[in-house]
Short mmCIF file of C-alpha atoms in Angstrom, two decimals:
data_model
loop_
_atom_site.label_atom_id
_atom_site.label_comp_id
_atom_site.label_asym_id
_atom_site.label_seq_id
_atom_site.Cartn_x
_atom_site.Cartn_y
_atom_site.Cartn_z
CA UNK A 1 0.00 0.00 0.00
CA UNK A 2 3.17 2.33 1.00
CA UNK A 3 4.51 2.04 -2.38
CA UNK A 4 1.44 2.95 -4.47
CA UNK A 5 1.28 6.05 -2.49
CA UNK A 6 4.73 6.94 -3.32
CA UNK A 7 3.93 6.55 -6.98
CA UNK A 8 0.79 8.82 -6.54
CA UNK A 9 3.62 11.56 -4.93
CA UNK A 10 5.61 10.95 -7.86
CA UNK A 11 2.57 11.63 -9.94
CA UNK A 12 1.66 14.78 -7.61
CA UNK A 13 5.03 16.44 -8.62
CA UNK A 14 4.71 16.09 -12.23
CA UNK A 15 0.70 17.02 -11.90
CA UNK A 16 2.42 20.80 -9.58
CA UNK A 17 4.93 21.35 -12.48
CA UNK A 18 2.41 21.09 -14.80
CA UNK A 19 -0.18 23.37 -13.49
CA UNK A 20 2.26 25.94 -11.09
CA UNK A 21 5.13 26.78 -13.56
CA UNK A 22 5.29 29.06 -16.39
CA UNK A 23 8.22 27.83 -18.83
CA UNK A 24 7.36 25.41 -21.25
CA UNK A 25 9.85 23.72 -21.06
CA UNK A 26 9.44 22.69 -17.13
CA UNK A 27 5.78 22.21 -18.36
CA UNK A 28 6.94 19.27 -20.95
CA UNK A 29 9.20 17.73 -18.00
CA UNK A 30 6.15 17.81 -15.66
CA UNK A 31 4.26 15.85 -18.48
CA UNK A 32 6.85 13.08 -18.30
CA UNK A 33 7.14 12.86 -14.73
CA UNK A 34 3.67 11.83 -14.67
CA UNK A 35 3.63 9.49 -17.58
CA UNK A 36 7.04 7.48 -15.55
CA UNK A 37 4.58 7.89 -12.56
CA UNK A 38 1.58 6.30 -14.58
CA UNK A 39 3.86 3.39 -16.46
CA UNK A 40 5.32 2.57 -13.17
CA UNK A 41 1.92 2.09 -11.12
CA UNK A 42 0.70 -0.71 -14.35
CA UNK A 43 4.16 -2.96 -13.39
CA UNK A 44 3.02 -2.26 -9.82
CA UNK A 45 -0.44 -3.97 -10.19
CA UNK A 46 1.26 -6.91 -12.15
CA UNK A 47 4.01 -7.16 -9.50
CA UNK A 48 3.54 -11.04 -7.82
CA UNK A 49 5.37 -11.50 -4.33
CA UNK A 50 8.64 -13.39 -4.85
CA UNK A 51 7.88 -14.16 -8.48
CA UNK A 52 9.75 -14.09 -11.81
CA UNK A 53 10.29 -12.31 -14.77
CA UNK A 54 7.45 -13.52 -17.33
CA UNK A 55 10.18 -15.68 -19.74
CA UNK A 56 9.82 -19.32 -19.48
CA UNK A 57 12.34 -21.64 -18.01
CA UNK A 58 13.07 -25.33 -17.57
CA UNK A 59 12.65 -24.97 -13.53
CA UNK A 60 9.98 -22.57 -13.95
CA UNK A 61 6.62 -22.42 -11.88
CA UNK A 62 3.83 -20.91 -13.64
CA UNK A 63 2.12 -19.75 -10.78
CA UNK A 64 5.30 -17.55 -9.62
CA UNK A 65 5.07 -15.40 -13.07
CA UNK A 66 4.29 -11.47 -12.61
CA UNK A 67 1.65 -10.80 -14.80
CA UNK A 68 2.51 -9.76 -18.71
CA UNK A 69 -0.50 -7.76 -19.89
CA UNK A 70 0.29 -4.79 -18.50
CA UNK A 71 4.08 -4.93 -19.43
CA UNK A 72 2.99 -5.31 -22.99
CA UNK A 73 0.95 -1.92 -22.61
CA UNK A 74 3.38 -0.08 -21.05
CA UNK A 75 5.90 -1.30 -23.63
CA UNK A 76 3.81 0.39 -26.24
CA UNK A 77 3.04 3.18 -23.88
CA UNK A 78 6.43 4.11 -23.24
CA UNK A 79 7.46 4.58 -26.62
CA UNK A 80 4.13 6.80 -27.71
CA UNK A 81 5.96 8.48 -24.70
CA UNK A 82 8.92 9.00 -26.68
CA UNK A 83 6.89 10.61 -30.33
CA UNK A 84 4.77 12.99 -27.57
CA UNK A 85 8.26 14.77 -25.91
CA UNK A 86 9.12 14.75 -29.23
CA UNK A 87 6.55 16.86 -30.85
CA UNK A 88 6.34 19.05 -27.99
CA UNK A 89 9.58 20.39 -27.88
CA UNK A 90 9.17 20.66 -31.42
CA UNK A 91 6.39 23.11 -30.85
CA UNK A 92 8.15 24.41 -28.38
CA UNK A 93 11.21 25.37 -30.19
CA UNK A 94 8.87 27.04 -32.54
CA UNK A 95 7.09 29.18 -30.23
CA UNK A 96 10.37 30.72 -28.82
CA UNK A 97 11.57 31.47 -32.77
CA UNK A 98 8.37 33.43 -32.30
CA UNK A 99 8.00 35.03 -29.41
CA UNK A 100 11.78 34.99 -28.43
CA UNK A 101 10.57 33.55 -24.83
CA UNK A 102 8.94 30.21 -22.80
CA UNK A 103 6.98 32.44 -20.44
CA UNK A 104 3.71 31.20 -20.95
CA UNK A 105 2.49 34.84 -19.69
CA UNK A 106 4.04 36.27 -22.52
CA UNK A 107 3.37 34.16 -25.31
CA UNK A 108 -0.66 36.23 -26.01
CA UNK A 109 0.06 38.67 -28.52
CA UNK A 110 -1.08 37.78 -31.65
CA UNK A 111 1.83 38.29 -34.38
CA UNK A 112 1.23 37.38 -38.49
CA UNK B 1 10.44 -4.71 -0.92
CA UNK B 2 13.04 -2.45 0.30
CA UNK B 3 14.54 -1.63 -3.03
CA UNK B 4 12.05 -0.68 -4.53
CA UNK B 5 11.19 2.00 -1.84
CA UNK B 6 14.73 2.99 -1.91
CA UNK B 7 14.42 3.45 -5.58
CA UNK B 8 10.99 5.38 -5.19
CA UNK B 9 12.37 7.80 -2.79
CA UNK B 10 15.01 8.90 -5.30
CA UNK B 11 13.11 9.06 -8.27
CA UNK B 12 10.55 11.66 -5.98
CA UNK B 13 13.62 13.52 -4.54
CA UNK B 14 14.89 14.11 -8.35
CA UNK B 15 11.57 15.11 -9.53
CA UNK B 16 11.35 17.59 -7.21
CA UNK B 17 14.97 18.95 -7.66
CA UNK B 18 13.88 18.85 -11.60
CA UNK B 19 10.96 21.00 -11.09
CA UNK B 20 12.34 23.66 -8.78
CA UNK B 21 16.13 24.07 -9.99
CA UNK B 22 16.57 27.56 -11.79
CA UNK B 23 18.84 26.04 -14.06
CA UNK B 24 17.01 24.56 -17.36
CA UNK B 25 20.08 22.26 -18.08
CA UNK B 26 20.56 20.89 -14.24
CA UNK B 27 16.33 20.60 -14.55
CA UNK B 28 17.05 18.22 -17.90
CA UNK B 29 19.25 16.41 -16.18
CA UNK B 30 17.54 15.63 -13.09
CA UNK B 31 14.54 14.42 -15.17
CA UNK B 32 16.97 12.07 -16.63
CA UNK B 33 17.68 10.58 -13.41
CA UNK B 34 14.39 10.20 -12.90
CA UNK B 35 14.21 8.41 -15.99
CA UNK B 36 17.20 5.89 -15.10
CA UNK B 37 15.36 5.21 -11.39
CA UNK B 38 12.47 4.02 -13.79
CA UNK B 39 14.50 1.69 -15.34
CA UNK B 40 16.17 0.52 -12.19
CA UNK B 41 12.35 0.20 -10.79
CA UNK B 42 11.27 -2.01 -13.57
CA UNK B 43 14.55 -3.60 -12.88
CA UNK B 44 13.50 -4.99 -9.81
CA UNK B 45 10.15 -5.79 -10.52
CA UNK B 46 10.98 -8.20 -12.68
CA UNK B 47 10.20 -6.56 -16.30
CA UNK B 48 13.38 -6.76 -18.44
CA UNK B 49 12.38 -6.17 -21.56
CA UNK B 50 11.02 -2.85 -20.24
CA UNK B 51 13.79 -1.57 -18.47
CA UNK B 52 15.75 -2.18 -21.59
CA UNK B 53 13.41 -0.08 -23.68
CA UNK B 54 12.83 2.60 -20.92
CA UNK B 55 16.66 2.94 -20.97
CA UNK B 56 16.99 4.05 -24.57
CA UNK B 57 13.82 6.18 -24.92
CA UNK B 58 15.41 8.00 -21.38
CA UNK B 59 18.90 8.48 -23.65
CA UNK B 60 17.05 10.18 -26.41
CA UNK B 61 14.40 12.05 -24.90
CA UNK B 62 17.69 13.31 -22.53
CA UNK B 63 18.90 14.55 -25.66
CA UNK B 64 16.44 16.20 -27.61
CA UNK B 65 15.86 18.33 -24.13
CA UNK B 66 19.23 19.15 -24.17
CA UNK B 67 18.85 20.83 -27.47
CA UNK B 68 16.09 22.32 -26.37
CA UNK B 69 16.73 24.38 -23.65
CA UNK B 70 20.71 24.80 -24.85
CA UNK B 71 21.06 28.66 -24.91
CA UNK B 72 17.51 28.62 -24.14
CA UNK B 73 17.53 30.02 -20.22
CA UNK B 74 15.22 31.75 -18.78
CA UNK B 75 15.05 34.39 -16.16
CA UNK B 76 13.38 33.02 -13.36
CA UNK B 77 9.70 35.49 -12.36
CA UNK B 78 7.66 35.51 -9.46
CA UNK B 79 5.76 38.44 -10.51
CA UNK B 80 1.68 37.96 -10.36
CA UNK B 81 -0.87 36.28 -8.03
CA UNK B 82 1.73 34.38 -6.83
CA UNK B 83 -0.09 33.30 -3.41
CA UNK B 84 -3.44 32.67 -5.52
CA UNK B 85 -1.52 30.67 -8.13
CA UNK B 86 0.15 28.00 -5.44
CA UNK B 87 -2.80 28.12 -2.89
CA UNK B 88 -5.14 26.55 -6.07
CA UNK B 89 -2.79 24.61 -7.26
CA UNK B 90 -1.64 23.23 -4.10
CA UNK B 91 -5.83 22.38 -3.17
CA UNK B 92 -6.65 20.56 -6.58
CA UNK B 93 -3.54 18.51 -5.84
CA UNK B 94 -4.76 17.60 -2.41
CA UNK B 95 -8.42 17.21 -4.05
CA UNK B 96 -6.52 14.91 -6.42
CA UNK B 97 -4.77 13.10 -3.56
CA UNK B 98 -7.74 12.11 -1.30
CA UNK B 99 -9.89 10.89 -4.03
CA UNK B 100 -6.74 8.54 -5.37
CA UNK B 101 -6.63 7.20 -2.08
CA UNK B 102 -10.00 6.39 -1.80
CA UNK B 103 -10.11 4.38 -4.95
CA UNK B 104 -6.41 2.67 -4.07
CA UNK B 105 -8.48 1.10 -0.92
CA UNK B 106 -10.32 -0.84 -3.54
CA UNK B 107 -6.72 -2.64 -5.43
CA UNK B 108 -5.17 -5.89 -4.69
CA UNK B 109 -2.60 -5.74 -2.27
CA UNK B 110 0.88 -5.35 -3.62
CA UNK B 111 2.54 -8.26 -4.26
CA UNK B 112 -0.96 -10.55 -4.85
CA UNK B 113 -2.44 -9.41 -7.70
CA UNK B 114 -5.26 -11.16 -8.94
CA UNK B 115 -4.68 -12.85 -12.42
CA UNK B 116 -7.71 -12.76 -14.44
CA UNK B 117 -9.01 -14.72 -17.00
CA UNK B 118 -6.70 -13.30 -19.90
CA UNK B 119 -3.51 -13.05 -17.95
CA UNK B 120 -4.15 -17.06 -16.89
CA UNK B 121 -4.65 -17.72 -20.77
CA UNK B 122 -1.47 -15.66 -21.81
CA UNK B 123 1.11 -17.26 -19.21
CA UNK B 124 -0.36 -20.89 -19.79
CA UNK B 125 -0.83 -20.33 -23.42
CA UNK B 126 1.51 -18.45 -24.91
CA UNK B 127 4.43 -20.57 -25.28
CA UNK B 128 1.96 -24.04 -27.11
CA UNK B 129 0.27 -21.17 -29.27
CA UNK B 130 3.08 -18.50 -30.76
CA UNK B 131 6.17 -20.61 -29.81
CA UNK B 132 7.78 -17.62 -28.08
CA UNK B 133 9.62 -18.24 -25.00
CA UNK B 134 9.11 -14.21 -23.54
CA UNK B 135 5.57 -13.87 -23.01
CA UNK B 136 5.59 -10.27 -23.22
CA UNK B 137 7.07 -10.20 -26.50
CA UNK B 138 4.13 -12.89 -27.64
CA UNK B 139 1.65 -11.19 -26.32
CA UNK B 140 3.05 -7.71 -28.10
CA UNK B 141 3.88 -9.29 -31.72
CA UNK B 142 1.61 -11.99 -32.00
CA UNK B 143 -1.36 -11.87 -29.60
CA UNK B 144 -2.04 -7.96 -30.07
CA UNK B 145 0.10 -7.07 -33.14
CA UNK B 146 -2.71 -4.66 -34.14
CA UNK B 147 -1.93 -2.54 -31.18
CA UNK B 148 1.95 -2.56 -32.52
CA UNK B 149 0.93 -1.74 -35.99
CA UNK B 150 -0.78 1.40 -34.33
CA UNK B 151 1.29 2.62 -32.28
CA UNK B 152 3.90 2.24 -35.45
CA UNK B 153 0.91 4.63 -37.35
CA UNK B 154 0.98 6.82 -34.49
CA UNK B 155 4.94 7.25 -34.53
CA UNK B 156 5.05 7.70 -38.28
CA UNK B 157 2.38 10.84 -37.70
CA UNK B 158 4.35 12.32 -34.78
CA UNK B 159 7.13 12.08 -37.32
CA UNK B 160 5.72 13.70 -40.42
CA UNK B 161 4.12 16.19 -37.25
CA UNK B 162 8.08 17.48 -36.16
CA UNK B 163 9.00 17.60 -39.57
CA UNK B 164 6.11 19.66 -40.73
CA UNK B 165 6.51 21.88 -37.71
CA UNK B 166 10.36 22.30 -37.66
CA UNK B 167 10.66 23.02 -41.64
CA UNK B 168 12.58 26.21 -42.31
CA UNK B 169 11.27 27.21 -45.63
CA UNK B 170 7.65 28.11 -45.14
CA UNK B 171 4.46 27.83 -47.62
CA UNK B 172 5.83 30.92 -49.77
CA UNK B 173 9.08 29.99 -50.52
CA UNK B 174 11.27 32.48 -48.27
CA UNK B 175 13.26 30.97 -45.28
CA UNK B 176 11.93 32.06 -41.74
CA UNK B 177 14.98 35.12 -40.74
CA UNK B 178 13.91 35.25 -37.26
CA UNK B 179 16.87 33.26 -36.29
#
């Protein structure tokens, strides 16, 4: 029970950056704090007491496997992870050729 | 489950130095720490395959930050409802907080989850039906290969996305000379 409350402080970090600071760039490394925080709380639920990775073996139990569905969505997960940092600080980048900033509180003057 | 507190604690400790450094590069960098405790986490908990893939999407998301914010600082500006801004934030995190806990009360205790129906099938099945000997890598390629075909798709659009939005020539021909 500790530990899933740890990840939800985790989360709560990522979730302040997010909604307190004004660069964007702090803003894009709240969004991936909370998307470790999320990935990490899936292996949490599949996590089995004294069990094994989920790779079969000649001595292997099956009942002492941690359980592989939600590895195989955070596998996916983490790599959409990768493509959505990505085209952020690609937008970004473009807003501060722009506006010459990554206030957020500056960037509301419209400009052709 | 020591280690895997141990490992918690850090990761929260350089999250927090990440969001309240002043510097944008020392701020990059502790995310990337966070990033490696991930790994280590997933490490321990018995998921190889992603601690592998966490490792390398942690080296190149380090690095596109980097060029990011290089040159990039900014001045750091406390100027506006400052106590309004926190107090708010600060209450919709405890909001968030409370109700998180309430619905935690209803999950399996850690370390006994309880294998469903499709998890059963999977770790009984997998090896007799695809012939692979990693489950999770049946279950990605061969059980729900639809699901890597998409998120291929959606990689592909994020792609043509950054490319469309980092172009320097724009629609009329003449380069953007704002740089």
């Amino acid at each position: 029970m500790s530990i899933y409350i740890l990840c939800l402080i985790l989360f709560s970090v990522g979730l302040y950056c997010v909604l307190r600071k004004r660069n964007l760039i702090k803003i894009i490394i709240g969004i991936g704090i909370m998307e470790y925080a999320a990935n990490l709380f899936f292996i949490l639920i599949g996590y089995r007491q004294e069990g094994r990775a989920p790779i079969y073996a000649h001595d292997q139990v099956i009942n002492n496997m941690v359980d592989p569905l939600p590895q195989a969505v955070v596998l996916t997960s983490i790599v959409l992870g990768l493509a959505l940092m990505l085209l952020l600080v690609a937008i970004s980048i473009r807003i501060y050729e722009k506006y010459r900033t990554f206030d957020i509180t500056k960037i509301n003057r419209l400009k052709g | 489950m020591l280690e895997i507190h141990l490992i918690l604690l850090f990761m929260i400790a350089a999250a927090i130095i990440a969001v309240e450094v002043r510097d944008m590069l020392s701020s990059v960098v502790a995310v990337g720490a966070v990033g490696i405790g991930l790994s280590l986490a997933f490490l321990v908990l018995k998921a190889p395959d992603l601690a592998i893939m966490q490792l390398v999407v942690e080296i190149l998301s380090l690095i596109i930050l980097v060029r990011a914010t290089s040159h990039r600082d900014l001045p750091f500006s406390a100027s506006g409802r400052w106590v309004f801004n926190t107090v708010s934030t600060i209450s919709f995190i405890l909001i968030f907080l409370v109700c998180a806990y309430i619905s935690l009360l209803n999950l399996p205790v850690f370390g006994e989850p309880q294998l469903r129906e499709l998890s059963k099938f999977y770790i009984d099945e997998a090896r007799t039906l695809t012939g692979a000997e990693n489950i999770v890598e049946s279950i990605a390629l061969r059980f729900r290969a639809y699901d890597s075909l998409g998120e291929a798709t959606a990689i592909v659009v994020a792609t043509i996305g950054v490319l469309a939005i980092a172009r320097r020539v724009s629609i009329k021909g003449k380069a953007d000379d704002e740089r």
